[in-house]
XYZ file of C-alpha atoms in Angstrom:
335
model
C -19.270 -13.305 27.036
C -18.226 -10.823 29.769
C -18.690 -7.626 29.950
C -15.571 -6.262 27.920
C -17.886 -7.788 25.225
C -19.760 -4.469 25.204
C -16.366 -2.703 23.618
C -16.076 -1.655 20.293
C -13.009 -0.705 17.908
C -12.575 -0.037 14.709
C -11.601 -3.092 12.141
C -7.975 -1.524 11.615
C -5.743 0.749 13.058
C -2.067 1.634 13.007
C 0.430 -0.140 16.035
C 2.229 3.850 16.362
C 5.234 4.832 14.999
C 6.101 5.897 11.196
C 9.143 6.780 9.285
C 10.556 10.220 9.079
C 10.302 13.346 10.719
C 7.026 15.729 9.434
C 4.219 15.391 12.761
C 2.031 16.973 10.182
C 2.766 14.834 7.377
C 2.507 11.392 9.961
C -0.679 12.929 11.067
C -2.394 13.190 7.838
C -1.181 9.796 7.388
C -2.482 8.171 10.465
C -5.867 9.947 10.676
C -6.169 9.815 6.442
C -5.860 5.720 6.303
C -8.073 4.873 9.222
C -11.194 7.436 9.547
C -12.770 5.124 12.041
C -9.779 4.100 14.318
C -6.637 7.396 13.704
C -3.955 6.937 16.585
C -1.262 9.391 17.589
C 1.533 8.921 15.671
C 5.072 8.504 16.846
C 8.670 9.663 14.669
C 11.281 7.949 16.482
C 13.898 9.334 13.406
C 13.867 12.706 15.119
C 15.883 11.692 17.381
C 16.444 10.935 21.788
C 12.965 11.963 22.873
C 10.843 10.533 20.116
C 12.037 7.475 20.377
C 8.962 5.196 22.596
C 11.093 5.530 25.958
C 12.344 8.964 25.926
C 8.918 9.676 24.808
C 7.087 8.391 27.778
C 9.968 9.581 30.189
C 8.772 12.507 29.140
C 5.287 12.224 30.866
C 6.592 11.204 34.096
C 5.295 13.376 36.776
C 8.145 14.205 39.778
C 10.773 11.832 37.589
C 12.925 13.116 34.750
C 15.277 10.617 32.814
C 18.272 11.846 30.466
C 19.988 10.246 27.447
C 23.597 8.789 28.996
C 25.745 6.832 26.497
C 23.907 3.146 27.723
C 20.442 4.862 27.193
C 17.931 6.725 29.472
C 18.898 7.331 32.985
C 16.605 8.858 36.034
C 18.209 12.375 36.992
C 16.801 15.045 39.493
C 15.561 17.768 37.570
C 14.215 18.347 33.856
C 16.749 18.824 31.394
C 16.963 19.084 28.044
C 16.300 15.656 27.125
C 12.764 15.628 29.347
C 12.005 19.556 26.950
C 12.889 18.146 23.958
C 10.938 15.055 24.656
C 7.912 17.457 25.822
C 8.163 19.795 22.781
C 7.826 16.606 19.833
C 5.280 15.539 21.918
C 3.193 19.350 22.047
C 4.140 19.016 18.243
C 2.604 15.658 17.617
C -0.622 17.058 19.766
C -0.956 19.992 17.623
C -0.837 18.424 14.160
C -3.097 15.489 15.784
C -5.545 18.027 16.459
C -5.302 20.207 13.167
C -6.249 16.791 11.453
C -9.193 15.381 13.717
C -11.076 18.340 13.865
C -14.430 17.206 14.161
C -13.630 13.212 14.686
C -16.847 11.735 16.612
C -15.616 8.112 17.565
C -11.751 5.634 19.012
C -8.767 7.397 18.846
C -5.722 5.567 19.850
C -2.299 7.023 21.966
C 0.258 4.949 22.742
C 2.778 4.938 25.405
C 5.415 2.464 26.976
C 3.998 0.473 29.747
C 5.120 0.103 33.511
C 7.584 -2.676 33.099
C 9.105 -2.377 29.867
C 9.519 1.516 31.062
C 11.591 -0.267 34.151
C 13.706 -2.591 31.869
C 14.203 0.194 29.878
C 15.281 3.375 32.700
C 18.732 3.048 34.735
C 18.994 4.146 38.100
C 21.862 6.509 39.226
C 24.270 3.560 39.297
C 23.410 2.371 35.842
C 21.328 -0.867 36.591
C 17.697 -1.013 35.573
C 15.148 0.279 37.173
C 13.864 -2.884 37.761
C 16.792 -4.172 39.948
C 14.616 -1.946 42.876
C 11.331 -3.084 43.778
C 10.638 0.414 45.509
C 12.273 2.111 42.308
C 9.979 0.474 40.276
C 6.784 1.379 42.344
C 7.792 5.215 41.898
C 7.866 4.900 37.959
C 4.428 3.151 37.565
C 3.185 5.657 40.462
C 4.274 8.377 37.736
C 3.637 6.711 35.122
C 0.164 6.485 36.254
C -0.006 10.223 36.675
C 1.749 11.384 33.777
C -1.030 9.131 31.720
C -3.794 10.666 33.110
C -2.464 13.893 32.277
C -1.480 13.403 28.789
C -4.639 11.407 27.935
C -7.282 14.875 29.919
C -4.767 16.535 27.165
C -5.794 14.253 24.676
C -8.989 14.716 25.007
C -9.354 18.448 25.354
C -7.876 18.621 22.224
C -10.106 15.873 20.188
C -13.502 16.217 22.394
C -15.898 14.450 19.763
C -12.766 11.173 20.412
C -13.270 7.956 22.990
C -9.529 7.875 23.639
C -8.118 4.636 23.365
C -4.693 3.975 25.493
C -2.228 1.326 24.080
C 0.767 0.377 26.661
C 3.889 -0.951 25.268
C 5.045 -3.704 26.896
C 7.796 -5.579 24.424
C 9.917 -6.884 27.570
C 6.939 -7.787 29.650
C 7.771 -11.283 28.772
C 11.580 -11.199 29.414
C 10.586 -9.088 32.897
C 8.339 -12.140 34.092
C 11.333 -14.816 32.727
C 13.962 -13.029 34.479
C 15.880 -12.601 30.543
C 16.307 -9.081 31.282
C 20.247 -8.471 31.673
C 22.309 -6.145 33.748
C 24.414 -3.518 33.564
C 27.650 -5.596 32.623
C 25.713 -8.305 30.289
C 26.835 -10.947 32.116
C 23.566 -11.696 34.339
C 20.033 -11.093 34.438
C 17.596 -9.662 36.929
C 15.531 -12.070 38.733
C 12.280 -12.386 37.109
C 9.344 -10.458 39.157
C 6.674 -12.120 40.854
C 3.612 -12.424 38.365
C 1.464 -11.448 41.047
C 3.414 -7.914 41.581
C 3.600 -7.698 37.509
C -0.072 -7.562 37.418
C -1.056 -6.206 39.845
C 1.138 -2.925 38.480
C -0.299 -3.173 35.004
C -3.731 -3.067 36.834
C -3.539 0.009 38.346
C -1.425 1.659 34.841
C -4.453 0.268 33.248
C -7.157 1.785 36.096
C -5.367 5.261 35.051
C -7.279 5.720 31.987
C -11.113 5.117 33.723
C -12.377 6.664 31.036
C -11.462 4.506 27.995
C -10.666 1.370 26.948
C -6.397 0.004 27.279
C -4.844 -1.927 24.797
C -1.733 -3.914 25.576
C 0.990 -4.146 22.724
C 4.189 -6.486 22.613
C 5.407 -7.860 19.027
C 8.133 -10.373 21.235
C 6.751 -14.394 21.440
C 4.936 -15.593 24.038
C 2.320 -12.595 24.837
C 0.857 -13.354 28.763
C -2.862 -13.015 27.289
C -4.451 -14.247 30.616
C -2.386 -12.073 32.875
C -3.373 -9.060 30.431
C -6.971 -9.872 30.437
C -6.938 -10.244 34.543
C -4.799 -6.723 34.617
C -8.437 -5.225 32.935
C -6.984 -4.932 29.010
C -9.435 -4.502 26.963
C -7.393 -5.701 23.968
C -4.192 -7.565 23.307
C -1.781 -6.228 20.913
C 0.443 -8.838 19.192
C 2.399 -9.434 16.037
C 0.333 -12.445 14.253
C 3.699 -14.386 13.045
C 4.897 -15.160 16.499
C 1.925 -16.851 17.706
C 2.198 -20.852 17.653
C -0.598 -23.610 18.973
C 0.349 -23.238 22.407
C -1.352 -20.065 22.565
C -4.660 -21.601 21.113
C -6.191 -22.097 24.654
C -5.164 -18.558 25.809
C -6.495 -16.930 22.553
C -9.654 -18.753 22.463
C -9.817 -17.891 26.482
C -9.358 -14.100 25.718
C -11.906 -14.390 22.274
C -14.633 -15.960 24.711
C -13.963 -13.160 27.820
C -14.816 -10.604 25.682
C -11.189 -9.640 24.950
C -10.518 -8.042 21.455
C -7.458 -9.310 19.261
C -5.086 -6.437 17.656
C -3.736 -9.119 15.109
C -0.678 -7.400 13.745
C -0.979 -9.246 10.442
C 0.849 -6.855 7.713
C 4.634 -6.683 7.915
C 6.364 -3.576 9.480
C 9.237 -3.126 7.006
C 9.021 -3.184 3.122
C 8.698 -6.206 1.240
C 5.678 -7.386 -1.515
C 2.603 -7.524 0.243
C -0.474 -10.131 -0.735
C -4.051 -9.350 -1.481
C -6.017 -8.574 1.672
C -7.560 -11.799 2.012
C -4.271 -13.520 2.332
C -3.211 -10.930 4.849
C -5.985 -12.726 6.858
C -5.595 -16.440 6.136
C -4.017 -17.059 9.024
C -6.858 -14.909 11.428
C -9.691 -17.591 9.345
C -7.143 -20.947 9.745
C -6.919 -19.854 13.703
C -10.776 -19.158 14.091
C -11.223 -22.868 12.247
C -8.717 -24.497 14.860
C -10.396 -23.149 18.109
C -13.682 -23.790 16.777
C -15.184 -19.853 17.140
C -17.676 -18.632 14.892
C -17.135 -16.852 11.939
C -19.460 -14.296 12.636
C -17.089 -13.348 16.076
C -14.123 -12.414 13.541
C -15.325 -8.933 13.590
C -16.781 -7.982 16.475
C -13.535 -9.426 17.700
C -10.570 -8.633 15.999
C -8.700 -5.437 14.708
C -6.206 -5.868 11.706
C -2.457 -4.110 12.376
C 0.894 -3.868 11.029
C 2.826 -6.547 12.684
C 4.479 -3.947 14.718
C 6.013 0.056 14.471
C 6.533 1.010 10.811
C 9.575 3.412 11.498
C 11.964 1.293 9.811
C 9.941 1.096 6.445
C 10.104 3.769 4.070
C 7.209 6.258 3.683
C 5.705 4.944 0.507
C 5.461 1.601 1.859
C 4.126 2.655 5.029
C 1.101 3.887 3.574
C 0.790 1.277 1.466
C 0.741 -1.092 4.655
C -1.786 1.072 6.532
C -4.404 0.757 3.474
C -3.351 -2.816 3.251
C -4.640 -3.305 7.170
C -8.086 -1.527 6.238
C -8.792 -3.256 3.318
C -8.065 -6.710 4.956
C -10.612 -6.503 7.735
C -12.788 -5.331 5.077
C -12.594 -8.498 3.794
C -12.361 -10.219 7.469
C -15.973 -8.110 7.617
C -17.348 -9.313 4.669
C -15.817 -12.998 4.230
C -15.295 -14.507 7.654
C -15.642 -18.405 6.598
């Protein structure tokens, strides 16, 4: 194994946002279910500026975005959309800290990454950021910035916690197919070079030196290799999408050293099966690319298939203990 076999996370964790609109009650939440692995929890219900864009436009250092009828738009100065955004975020820090007081060990903040962020942000005449090559240079250069800021914060605030970054990249895969449309619907930007897409996602990734990244998308066809070369230390992925012709990849990433986040438990309400069948499909993979049972692990971290903000409270809960009790069981009954 490489050397990203040295890295350690906890068996479970939460993907980041939750349902409703308490940072105190979300934060008792997040930290209460996972005492090994708590993450930052996001409340998207509260409105422009909690949801995962406005929230990282928010960190941007030099660049402001506000909320226009199509979505987020870069504008010149901070308005109220960049304070509000700001102030949910202090909020979320505060109750974060008022609930890991003492916390010796990962701690995990998400944030959208360089390339969904440029999907996502129009420039002055309404087309995506990434229509610009040189517009899209400036938001991962503040991006960049704005991370390493908001994870020194981070870390002030929790100093016993190895902060764990997870980028949000659900359009990565659209940005490198060219499926990303335009302003009128009617086209769709030419896909980036894969070179230039990770070669950004390298140096988004080299912001946070001191910690370990993650990489999250819950859309099909997850780039694991291009992830793994951009220096992830995980991969982030919802578990139903995957099909065999990611077997090589996987096993690829498993053997580099690279940890699975196997988003396993669905994200909205609906029955949910004992742990171990949460984890069938985690055991039937291992079997098909021949790894050893005693890698499951040491190498993968059970999740919610993706965000939980569109399942009700009770059930959100109920799928956060459902992720800790099956790696439990991952832990204690690989074959």
């Amino acid at each position: 194994m490489s050397e990203n076999s040295v890295i350690r996370f906890g068996g479970a964790t939460g993907v980041g946002s939750l349902p409703g609109g308490d940072a105190r009650e979300a934060a008792r939440t997040a930290t209460g279910s996972f005492e090994d692995f708590p993450f930052l929890a996001e409340l998207p219900a509260r409105g422009p500026g909690a949801d995962m864009i406005g929230r990282t436009a928010g960190m941007l250092v030099d660049l402001y975005a506000r909320v226009e009828p199509s979505g987020w738009r870069i504008g010149d100065r901070p308005g109220r959309d960049t304070k509000r955004a700001r102030s949910w975020l202090g909020e979320d820090l505060d109750a974060l800290e008022e609930f890991t007081q003492g916390h010796e060990g990962d701690l995990k903040v998400q944030a959208v990454g360089p390339w969904t962020l440029a999907a996502a942000l129009e420039l002055r005449n309404g087309e995506s950021a990434l229509s610009d090559p040189g517009a899209c240079r400036d938001l991962a250069a503040s991006l960049g910035e704005g991370l390493r800021l908001h994870l020194a914060e981070v870390r002030r605030r929790v100093p016993g916690a190895r902060v764990v970054l997870q980028l949000d990249e659900p359009s990565l895969t659209a940005v490198l197919r060219g499926q990303v449309r335009t302003a009128s619907g009617y086209r769709t930007h030419r896909a980036v070079d894969r070179q230039i897409v990770e070669a950004t996602l390298r140096d988004t990734v080299g912001a946070h030196a001191d910690g370990p990244v993650v990489v999250h998308s819950c859309a099909p066809d997850v780039p694991f290799a291009l992830l793994r070369r951009a220096g992830a230390a995980a991969v982030s992925f919802d578990f139903a999408l995957l099909t065999e012709r990611d077997d090589d990849a996987i096993g690829e990433a498993v053997e580099g050293g690279t940890r699975l986040f196997a988003g396993v438990v669905p994200g909205t309400d609906g029955p949910l099966s004992d742990p171990a069948g949460s984890v069938m499909g985690v055991r039937t993979l291992w079997r098909r690319l021949g790894l050893h049972p005693g890698l499951l692990a040491e190498a993968v971290t059970v999740t919610p298939a993706c965000g939980l903000a569109g399942a009700s409270p009770a059930y959100a809960r109920q799928a956060l203990a459902q992720c800790v009790r099956a790696a439990r069981s991952l832990a204690d009954n690989p074959e």
